[in-house]
Structure formats: C-alpha cells, structure tokens
Coordinates of C-alpha atoms and ligand atoms in Angstrom, one line a residue:
X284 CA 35.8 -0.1 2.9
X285 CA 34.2 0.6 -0.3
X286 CA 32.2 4.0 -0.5
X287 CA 29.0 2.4 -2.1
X288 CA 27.7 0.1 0.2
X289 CA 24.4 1.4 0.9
X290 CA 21.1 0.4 3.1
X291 CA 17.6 1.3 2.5
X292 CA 14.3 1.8 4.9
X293 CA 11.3 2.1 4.0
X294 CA 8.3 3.4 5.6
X295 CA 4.5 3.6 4.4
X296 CA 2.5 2.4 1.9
X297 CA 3.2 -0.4 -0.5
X298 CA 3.8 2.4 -3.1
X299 CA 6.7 3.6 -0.9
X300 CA 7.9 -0.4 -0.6
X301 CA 8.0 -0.7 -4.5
X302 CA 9.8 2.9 -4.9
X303 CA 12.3 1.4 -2.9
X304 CA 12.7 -1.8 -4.6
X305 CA 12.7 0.9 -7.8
X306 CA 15.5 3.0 -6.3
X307 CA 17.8 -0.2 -4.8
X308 CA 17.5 -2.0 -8.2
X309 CA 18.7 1.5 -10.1
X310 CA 21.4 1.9 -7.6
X311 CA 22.7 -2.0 -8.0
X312 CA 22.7 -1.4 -11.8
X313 CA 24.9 1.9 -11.3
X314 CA 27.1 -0.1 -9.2
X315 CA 26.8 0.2 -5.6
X316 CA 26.2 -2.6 -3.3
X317 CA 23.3 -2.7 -1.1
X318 CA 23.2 -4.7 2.4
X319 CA 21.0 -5.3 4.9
X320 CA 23.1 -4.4 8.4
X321 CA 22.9 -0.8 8.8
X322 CA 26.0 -0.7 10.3
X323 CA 28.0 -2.1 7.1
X324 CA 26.6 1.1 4.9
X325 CA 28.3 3.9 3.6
X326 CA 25.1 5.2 2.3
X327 CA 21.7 5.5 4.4
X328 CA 18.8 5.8 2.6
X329 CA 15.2 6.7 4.6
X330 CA 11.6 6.4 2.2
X331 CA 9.6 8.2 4.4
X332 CA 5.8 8.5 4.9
X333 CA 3.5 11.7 6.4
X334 CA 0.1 10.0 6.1
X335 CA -0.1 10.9 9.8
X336 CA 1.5 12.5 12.9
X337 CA 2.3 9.0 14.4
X338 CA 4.6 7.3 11.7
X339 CA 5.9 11.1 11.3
X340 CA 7.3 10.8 15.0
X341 CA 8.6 7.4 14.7
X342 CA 10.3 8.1 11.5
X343 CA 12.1 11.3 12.7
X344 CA 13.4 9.1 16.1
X345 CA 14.5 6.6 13.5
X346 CA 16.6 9.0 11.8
X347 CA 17.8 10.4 14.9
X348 CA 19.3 7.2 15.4
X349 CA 21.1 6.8 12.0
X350 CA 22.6 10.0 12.5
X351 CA 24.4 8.7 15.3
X352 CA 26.3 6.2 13.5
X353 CA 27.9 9.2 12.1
X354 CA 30.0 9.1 15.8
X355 CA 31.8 6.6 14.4
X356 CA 31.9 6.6 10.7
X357 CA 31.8 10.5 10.1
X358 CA 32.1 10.0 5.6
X359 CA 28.3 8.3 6.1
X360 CA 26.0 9.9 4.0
X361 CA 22.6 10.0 5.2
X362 CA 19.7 10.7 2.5
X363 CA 16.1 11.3 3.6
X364 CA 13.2 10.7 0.6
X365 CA 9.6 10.0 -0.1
X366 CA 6.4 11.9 1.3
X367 CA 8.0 13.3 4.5
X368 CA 11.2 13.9 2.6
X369 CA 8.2 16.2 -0.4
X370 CA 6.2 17.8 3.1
X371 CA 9.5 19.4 5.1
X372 CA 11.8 19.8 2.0
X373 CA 14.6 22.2 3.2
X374 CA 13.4 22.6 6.8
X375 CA 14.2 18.8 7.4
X376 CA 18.1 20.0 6.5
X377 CA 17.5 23.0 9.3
X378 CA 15.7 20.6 11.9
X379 CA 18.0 17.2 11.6
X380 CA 21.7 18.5 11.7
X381 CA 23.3 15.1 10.1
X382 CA 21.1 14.4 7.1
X383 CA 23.0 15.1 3.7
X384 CA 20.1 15.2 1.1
X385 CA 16.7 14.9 0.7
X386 CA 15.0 13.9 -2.7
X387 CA 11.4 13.6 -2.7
X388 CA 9.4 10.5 -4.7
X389 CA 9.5 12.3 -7.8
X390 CA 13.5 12.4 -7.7
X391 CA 14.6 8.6 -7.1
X392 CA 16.2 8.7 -10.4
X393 CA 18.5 11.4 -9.0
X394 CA 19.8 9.8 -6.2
X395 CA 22.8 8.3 -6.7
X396 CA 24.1 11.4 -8.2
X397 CA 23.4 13.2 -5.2
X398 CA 24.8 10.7 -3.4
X399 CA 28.1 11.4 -5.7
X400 CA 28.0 15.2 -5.3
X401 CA 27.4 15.0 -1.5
X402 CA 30.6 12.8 -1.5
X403 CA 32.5 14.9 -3.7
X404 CA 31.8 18.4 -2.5
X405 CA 29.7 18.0 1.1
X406 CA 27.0 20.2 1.6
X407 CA 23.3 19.5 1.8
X408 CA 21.4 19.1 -1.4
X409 CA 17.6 18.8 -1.7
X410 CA 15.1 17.9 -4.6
X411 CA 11.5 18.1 -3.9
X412 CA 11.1 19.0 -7.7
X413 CA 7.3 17.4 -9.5
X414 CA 7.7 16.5 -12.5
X415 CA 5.8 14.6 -15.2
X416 CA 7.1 12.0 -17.5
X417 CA 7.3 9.4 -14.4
X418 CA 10.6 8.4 -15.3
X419 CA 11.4 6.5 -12.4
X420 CA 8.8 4.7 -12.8
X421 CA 9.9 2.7 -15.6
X422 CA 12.4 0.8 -13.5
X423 CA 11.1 -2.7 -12.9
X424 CA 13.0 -3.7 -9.6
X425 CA 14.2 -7.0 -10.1
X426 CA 12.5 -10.0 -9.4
X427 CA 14.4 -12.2 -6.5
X428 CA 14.7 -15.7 -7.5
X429 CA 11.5 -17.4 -6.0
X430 CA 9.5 -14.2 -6.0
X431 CA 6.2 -15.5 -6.9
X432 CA 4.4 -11.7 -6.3
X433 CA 5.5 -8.3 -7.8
X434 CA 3.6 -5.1 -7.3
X435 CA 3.8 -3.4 -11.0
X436 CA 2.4 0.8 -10.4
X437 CA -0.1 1.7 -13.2
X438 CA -0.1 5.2 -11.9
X439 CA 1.6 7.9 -9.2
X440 CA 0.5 10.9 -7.9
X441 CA -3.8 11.6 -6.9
X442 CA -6.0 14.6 -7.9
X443 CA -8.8 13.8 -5.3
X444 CA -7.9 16.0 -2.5
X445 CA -9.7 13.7 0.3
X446 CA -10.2 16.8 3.0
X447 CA -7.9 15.3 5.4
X448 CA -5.0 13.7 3.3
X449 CA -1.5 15.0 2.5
X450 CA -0.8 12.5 -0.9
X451 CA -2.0 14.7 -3.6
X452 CA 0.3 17.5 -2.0
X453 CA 3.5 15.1 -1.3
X454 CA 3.0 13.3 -4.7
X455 CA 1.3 15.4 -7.1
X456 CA -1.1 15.0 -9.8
X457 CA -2.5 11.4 -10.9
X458 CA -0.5 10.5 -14.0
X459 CA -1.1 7.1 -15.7
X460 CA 1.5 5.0 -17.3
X461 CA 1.7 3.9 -20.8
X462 CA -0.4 0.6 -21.1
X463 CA 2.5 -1.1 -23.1
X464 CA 5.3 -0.4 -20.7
X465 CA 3.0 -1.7 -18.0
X466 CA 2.2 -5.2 -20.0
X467 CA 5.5 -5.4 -21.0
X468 CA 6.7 -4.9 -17.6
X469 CA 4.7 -7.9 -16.5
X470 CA 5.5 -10.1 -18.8
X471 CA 9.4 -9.5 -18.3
X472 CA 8.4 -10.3 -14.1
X473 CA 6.5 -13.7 -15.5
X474 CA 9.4 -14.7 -17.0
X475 CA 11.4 -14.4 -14.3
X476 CA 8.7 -16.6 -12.0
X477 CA 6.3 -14.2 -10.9
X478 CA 2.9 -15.6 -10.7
X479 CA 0.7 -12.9 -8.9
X480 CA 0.9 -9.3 -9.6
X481 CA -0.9 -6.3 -7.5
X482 CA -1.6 -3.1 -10.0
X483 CA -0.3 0.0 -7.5
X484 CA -1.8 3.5 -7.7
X485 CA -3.4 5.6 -5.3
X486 CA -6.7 5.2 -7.2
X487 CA -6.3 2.6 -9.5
X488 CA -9.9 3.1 -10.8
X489 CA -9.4 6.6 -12.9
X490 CA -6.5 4.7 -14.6
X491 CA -6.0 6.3 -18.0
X492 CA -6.9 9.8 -17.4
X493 CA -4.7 12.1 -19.4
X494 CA -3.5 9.0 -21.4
X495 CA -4.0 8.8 -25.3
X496 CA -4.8 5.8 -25.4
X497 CA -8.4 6.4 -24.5
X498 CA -8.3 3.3 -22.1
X499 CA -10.0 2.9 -18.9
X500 CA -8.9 0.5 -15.6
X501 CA -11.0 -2.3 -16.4
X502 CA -9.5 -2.2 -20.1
X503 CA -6.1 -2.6 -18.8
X504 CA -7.1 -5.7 -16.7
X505 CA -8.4 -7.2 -19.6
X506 CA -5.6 -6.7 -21.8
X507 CA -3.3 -8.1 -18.3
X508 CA -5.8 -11.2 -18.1
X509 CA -4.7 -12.4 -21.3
X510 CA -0.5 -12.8 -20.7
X511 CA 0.4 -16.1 -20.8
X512 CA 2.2 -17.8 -17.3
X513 CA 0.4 -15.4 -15.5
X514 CA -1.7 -16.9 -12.7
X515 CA -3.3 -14.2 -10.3
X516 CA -4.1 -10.1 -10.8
X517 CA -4.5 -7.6 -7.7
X518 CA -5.0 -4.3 -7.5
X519 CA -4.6 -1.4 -5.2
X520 CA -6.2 0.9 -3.9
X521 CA -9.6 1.5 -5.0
X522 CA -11.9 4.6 -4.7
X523 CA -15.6 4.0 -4.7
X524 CA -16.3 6.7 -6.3
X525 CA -14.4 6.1 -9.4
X526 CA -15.9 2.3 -9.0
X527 CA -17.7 1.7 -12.5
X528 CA -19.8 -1.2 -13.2
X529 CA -18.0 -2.2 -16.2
X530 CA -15.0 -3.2 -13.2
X531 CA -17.5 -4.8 -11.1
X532 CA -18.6 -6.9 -14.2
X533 CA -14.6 -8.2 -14.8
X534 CA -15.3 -10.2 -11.2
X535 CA -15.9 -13.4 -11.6
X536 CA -15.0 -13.4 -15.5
X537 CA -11.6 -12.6 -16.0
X538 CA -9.9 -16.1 -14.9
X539 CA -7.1 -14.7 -13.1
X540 CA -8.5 -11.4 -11.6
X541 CA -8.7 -12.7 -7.8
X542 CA -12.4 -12.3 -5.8
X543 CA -10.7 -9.7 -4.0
X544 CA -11.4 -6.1 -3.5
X545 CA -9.7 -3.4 -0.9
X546 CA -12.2 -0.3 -1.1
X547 CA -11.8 2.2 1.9
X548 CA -14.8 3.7 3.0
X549 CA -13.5 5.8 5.5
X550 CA -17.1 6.6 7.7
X551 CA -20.6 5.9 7.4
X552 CA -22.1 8.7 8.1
X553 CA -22.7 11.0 5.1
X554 CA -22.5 14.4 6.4
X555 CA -18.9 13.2 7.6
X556 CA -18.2 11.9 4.2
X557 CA -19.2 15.4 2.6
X558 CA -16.6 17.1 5.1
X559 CA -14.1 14.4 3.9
X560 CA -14.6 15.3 0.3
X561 CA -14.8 11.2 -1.0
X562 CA -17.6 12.3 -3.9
X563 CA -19.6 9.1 -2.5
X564 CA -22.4 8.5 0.0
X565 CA -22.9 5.7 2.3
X566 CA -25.7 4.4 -0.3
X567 CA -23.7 4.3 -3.0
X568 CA -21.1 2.4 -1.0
X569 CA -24.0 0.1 0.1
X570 CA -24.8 -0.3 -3.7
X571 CA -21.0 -0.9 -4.9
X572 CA -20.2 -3.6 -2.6
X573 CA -24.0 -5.1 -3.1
X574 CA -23.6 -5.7 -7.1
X575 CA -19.9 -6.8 -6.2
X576 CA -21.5 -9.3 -4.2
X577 CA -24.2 -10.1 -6.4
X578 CA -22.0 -10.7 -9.3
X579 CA -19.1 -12.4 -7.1
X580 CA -20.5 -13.8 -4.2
X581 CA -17.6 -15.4 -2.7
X582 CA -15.2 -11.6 -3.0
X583 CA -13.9 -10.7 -0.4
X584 CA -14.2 -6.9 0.7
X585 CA -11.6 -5.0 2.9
X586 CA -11.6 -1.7 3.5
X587 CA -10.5 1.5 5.5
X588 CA -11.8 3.3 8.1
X589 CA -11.1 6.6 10.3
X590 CA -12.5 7.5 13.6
X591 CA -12.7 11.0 15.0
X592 CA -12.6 13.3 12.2
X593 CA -13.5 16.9 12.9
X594 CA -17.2 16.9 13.4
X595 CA -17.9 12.9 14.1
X596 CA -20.5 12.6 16.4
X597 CA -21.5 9.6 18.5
X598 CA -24.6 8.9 16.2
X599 CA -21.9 9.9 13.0
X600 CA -19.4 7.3 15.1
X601 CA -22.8 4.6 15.3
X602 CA -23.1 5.1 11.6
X603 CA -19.6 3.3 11.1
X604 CA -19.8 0.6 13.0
X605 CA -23.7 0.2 11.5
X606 CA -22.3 0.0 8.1
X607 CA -19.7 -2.6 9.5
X608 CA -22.3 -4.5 10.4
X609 CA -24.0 -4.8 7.3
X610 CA -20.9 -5.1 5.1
X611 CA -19.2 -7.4 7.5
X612 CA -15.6 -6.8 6.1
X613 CA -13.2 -9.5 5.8
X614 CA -10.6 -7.4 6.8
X615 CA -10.6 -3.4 8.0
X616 CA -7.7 -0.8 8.4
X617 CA -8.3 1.2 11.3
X618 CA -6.8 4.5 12.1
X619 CA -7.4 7.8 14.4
X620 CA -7.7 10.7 12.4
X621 CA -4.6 13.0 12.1
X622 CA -4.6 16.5 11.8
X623 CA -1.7 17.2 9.1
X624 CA -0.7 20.4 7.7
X625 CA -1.6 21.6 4.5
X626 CA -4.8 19.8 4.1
X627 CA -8.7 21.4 4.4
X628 CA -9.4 19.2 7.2
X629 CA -7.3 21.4 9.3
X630 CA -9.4 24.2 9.1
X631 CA -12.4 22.5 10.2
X632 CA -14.2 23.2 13.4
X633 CA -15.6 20.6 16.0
X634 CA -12.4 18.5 16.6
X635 CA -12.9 15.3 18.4
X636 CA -10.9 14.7 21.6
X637 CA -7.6 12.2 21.5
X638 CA -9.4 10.4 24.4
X639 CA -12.7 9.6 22.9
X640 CA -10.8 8.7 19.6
X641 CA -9.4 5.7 21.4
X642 CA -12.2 5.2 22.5
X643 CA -14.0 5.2 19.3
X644 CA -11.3 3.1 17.5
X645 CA -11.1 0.2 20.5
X646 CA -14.8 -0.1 19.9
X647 CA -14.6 -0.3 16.2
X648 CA -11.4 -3.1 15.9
X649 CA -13.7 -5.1 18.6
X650 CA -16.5 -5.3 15.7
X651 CA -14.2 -6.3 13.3
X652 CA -11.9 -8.5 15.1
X653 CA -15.7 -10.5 14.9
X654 CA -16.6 -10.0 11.9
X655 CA -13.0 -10.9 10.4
X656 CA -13.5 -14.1 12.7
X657 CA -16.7 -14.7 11.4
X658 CA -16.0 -14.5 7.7
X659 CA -12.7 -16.4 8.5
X660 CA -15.0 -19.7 9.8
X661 CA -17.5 -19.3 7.2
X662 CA -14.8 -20.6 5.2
X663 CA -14.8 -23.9 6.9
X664 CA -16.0 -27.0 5.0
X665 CA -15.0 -25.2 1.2
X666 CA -12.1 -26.1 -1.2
X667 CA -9.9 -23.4 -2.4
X668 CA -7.7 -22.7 -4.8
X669 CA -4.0 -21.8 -2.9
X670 CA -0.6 -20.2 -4.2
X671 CA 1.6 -22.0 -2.1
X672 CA 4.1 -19.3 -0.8
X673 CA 6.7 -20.9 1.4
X674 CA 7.3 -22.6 4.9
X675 CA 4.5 -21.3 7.7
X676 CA 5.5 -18.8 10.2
X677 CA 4.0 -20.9 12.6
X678 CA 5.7 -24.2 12.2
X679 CA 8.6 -25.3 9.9
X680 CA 6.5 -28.9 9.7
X681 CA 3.6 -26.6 7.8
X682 CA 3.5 -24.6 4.3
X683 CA 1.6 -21.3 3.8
X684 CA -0.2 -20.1 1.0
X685 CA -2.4 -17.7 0.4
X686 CA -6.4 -17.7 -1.4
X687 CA -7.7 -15.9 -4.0
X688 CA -9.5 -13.8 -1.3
X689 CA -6.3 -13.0 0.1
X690 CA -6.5 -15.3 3.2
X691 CA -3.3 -16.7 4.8
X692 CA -4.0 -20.8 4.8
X693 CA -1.5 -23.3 7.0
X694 CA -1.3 -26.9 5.9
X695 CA 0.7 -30.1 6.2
X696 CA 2.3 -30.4 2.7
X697 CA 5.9 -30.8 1.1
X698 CA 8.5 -27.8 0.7
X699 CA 8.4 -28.9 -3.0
X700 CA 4.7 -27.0 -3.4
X701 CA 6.3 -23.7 -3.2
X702 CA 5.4 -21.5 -5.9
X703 CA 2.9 -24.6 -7.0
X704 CA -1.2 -24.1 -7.0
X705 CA -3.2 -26.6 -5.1
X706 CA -6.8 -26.9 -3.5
X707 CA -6.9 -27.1 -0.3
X708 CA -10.1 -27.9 2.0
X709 CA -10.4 -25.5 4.7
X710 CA -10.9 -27.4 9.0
X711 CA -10.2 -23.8 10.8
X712 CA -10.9 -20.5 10.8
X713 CA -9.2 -18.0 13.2
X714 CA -8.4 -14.4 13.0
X715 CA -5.4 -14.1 10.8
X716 CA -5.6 -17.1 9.1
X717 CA -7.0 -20.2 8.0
X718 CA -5.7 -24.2 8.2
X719 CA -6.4 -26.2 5.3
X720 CA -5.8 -29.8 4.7
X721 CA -4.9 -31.1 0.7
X722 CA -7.6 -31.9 -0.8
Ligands
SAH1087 N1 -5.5 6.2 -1.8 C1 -6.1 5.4 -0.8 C2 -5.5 5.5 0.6 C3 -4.3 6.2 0.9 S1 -3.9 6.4 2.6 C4 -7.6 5.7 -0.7 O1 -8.0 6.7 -1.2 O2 -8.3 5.0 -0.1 C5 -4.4 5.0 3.4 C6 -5.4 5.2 4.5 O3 -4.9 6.1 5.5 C7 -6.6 6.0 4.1 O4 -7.6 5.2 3.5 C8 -7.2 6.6 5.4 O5 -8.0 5.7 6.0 C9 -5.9 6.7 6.2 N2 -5.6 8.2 6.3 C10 -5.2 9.0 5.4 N3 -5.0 10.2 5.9 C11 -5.2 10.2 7.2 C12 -5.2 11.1 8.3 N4 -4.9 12.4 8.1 N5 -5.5 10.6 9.5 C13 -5.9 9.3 9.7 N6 -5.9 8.4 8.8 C14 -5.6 8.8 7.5
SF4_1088 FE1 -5.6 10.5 -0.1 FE2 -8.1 10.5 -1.0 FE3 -6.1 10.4 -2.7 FE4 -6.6 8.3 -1.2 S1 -8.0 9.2 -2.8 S2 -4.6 9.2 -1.6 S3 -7.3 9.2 0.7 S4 -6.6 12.1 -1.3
F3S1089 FE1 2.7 7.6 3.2 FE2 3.2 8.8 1.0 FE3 2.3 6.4 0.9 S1 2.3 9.7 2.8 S2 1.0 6.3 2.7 S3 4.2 7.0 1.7 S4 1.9 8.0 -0.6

C-alpha cells in the first residue's frame, strides 16, 4: 500500500472545517491521496478545537482510538493540529504516546513536510509557531463539482480577549487578508459553480485593521456584491461591538447580501457582560438588532448565548432569557460556560454550580425552541426566494433548499432544480425547518 493515503477530522468551528478543506486540497496538490475510511490511511490527520472542556474530552478519546489502529498498521502516522493541537503544544506528545506531530493552525502549510520527516527519520515533531503573512490562507480548497456554497476567510486570528475564551491565545492576533486575493478568490469559486459564499473570521466586522488599503468590512461587501455569477453573500461571525451602521445600512441594499445576521450576545445582564469583556451593553445590543430590524425587517437574527459564567445570578440568568424575549431569535447557540486555562475568566470568583448550569441552559433552549417555532410559522402564507440545494433528508420524493434567512425549506419539485433559484410559498413551519410548495 502506498504511503500517502491520508484521512482528515475535523473538529470545531467552521474556521477549523475550511482549514481543513485548505490543508486536504494542499496535500492532493503535493500528491497524496486522501480517503474517507480511516482504516485505508497511512496518514491521520486530527483539526482539533479547545473552545471548551467538553469537545476537549471527546477529541482526546477520539484520538485514543486512532492510536489504536497503530496495533495493526505500526508505519501510521498520526498528526494532531488546530486549537487544541496551539493550547497543549509539546505536552500532547508527553500525554498521548502514539501521536507523531503536532502543528498548530498557523502551520498547515508545513504539514506534509512533517509528515515526510516523521516518515523518514521517526521521532516527534511539533510546530505551534505564530506567524504573520497568513500564508496558508491563500489556498482556495477546491470546489467539489456541484458545490453551490464556499466559505472564503477574510481574516484569522482575534485581538478581543472575550474574558472567558481561549481563540485569541490558540490563534493569535486578528490579521486581514488582502482585498484582491479575497475577490479574486471568489470569483475563481464562481467559476467553478459556487453561488453562495459565507465571509469567515472570528470578527468579521474589524475587517481591514492593519491593512493598507484603508478599507473597512462593509467596503469589502460592496466591492463582493458587484462579481458577476454570484448569487448570495454570508458572513461570519459578527461582534456587536464592532457593528457600525454603515454595515447595518448594506441590508436590504446590496442585492445579494442575504437578510441574515449571526451576532452572539452571549448574556443579558450588563454587569455579566463587563466581567465577559464584549465592550457592549445590553442597550446597545437592543439598539443594533432594532435599526437592523428597522432597516430590514424581514432579517433574520441568530445569535449565542452562555449560561453560568462566574458571577451569573438568577436575576443576571432572568436578564437572558428577558432579552430573548424581546429579540425573539430565529435561531440561538447555547452552551454552559467552561472554565479553560489561560483565560481571565479563570480567575474570577463566584463560580456557578454544574447542576444549576443545566439547569439554567434546559430553561433557556425551552424559550427558544418557541421562539424558533414561532418565527418558523410566521413564515407561513409568504413567498421566498430558495437556492435549491439537493434531495431532502427527509424524503428522496422532496428537494431542500435553503432561504435567504437561512431557513431549511422541503418541497415537492424535480432533481433538475438543484443549484437553480426558485420562490417558493411557505404551508408549514416547524422547528428545523420549513415546507414550501412552488409557487
Ligand atoms: N468569535 C465568535 C465566537 C467564537 S466561539 C464571537 O465572538 O462571537 C463560539 C461561541 O462559543 C461563543 O460565541 C461563545 O458563546 C461560546 N464559547 C466560547 N468560549 C466559551 C467557554 N469558555 N465556555 C462556554 N462557551 C464558550
Ligand atoms: Fe473569542 Fe471573543 Fe474573539 Fe469571539 S470575539 S473569538 S468570543 S475572544
Ligand atoms: Fe475551536 Fe479554535 Fe474554532 S478553539 S471554535 S477551532 S477557533
């Protein structure tokens, strides 16, 4: 068997997911193979993600079990990267006996020639290295044939030191990319078919910081809103904060920027927002999402949310769900806080019991699981505009496609739509998706 078979998982974000589609395209190009049964590889390859101690655990038993296919195929070569990979650096070697290098997400440019020195000379090798110049970044994974989506990064790293997050240590400081290679970038994916693309960066909204270009975010979307074949524009993630009105204003004017926005506020009580270090306050999150509204009424808003952070009081923990209630998200991202090392939060007194932060987290997915309900039948009676994706998951007799609001829609329709737009008018609401009939 050929030594350059190799298989990837990934882990985390959808910054990870597109580092790895950035890393298996440079490997294909230098001339391994990948495949998609583990068991075929000579090469293992693990993205990994700290945002918190639960996908920490689960990753670690992962690898555990990779490392056992060594029993039986003692040349594989196991490689451990991303933000876990960046946290544990040398002590991952010490702690998992089995795995051959680790490379952290400012080194995927490096791996296959660790891959070649680990097969050459054995031994361990690790690269946690930052640097700038975001070279790997310039590798635009290659677009499957039918892709209609492509997530295109605008920008790595984050310099906003949220209290309780580990990115800006695992990733390091914000830098922006070139506008050019970005454009250029997209119009290489339209070519090849894509119709949708999702802008990645950690906070999209300082985009252009440190650039000479003297170009802001909602520059960038403009100059993107003008390449031809392009249908739809995304973008991920947003920090209120950093949320200016001239953004806002694009909504609703830019033909193919989507009436879509995913802005995290986290908690809704400001003293709890102060310890978190978010630079906003629920007001000014009340005022964002208000002139979004007011200039797009039909965007919808999803966000995230953590329960139990050091300090979070049952009236903080009311404060929340109160804001909930008066945003009524179409969507929310729930999670328990997580102590991880390194960050301020760690250091902070009054830390909430694991029991009551269930507790405070079943509560809060009830409220939304309403509200997503509710926003979900409001859109009964309308006509909207639908990317036709592919066959349902539901039933092979029904497509799926998805709104400009981001809404999964069923419907009874041809496999020829795929990749075609068509209106569809909406008969059901439910919680993860919509039915539509063609209109
Ligand atoms: N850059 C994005 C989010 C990155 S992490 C932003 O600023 O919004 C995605 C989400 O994970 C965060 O929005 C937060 O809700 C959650 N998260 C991050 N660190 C966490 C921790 N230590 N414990 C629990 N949730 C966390
Ligand atoms: Fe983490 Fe805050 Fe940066 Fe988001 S903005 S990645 S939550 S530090
Ligand atoms: Fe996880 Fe790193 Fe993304 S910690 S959420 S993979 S930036």
């Amino acid at each position: 068997m050929p030594r350059n078979i190799f298989y990837i998982r990934t882990f985390g974000c959808q910054m990870n997911v597109h580092d790895s589609d950035q890393l298996a395209t440079m490997m294909v190009d230098d001339g391994f193979e990948q495949t998609e049964d583990v068991r075929q590889a000579q090469v293992i390859l693990v993205n990994t993600c700290s945002i918190r101690e639960k996908v920490a655990q689960k990753i670690i038993s992962q690898i555990g079990r990779y490392r056992q296919l060594k029993e039986n195929n003692p040349d594989l070569v196991i490689g451990v990267g991303g933000c876990l990979a960046q946290h544990w650096g040398t002590s991952l070697l010490k702690k998992n006996v089995g795995i051959d290098f680790v490379f952290g997400p400012h080194a995927l440019d490096k791996v296959p020639e660790m891959i070649s020195r680990v097969q050459k000379r054995g031994g361990a090798i690790v690269d946690t290295a930052f640097r700038t110049g975001i070279t790997s970044l310039n590798i635009c994974p290659r677009p499957h044939n039918g892709d209609l989506q492509a997530f295109v990064t605008i920008m790595q790293g984050c310099d906003n030191f949220c209290s309780y997050c580990v990115v800006p240590n695992l990733r390091g400081r914000e830098e922006s990319r070139p506008s050019q290679d970005i454009i250029n970038e997209i119009r290489f994916l339209v070519a090849h078919g894509v119709k949708e693309v999702t802008l990645l960066g950690q906070n999209v909204n300082s985009y252009g910081k440190g650039l000479d270009e003297g170009i802001c975010f909602s520059d960038l979307i403009k100059s993107i809103d003008a390449i031809d074949g392009l249908e739809r524009i995304r973008f991920t993630t947003s920090h209120p904060k950093d949320l200016t009105d001239d953004l806002v204003d694009r909504f609703g004017k830019l033909g193919k920027l989507c009436e879509y926005i995913h802005l995290p506020f986290q908690a809704g009580s400001n003293s709890i927002l102060a310890r978190m270090n978010r630079g906003y306050t629920r007001e000014d999150y009340l005022a964002r999402v208000e002139r979004l509204r007011e200039v797009c009424p039909d965007i919808a808003v999803s966000s995230d949310a953590m329960v139990g952070f050091p300090g979070e009081t049952t009236a903080d923990f009311e404060a929340t769900l109160e804001m909930m209630e008066i945003i009524r998200f179409d969507n929310l991202f729930s999670f328990k806080y997580s102590e991880r090392e390194g960050t301020k939060a760690v250091s902070l007194d009054q830390k909430v019991p694991e029991k009551e932060k269930s507790r405070r987290l079943n509560l809060l997915q009830a409220l939304q699981d309403r509200h997503t309900l509710e926003r979900n039948k409001a859109m009964v009676g309308k006509t909207v505009e639908v990317l036709v994706e592919g066959i349902s998951k539901n039933s092979s007799k029904d497509m799926m496609g998805r709104t400009r609001t981001n809404k999964i829609v069923n419907f009874r329709g041809p496999e020829q739509l795929h990749g075609k737009t068509v209106n569809l008018h909406i008969t059901a609401g439910y919680l993860h998706s919509l039915r539509g009939e063609l209109s």
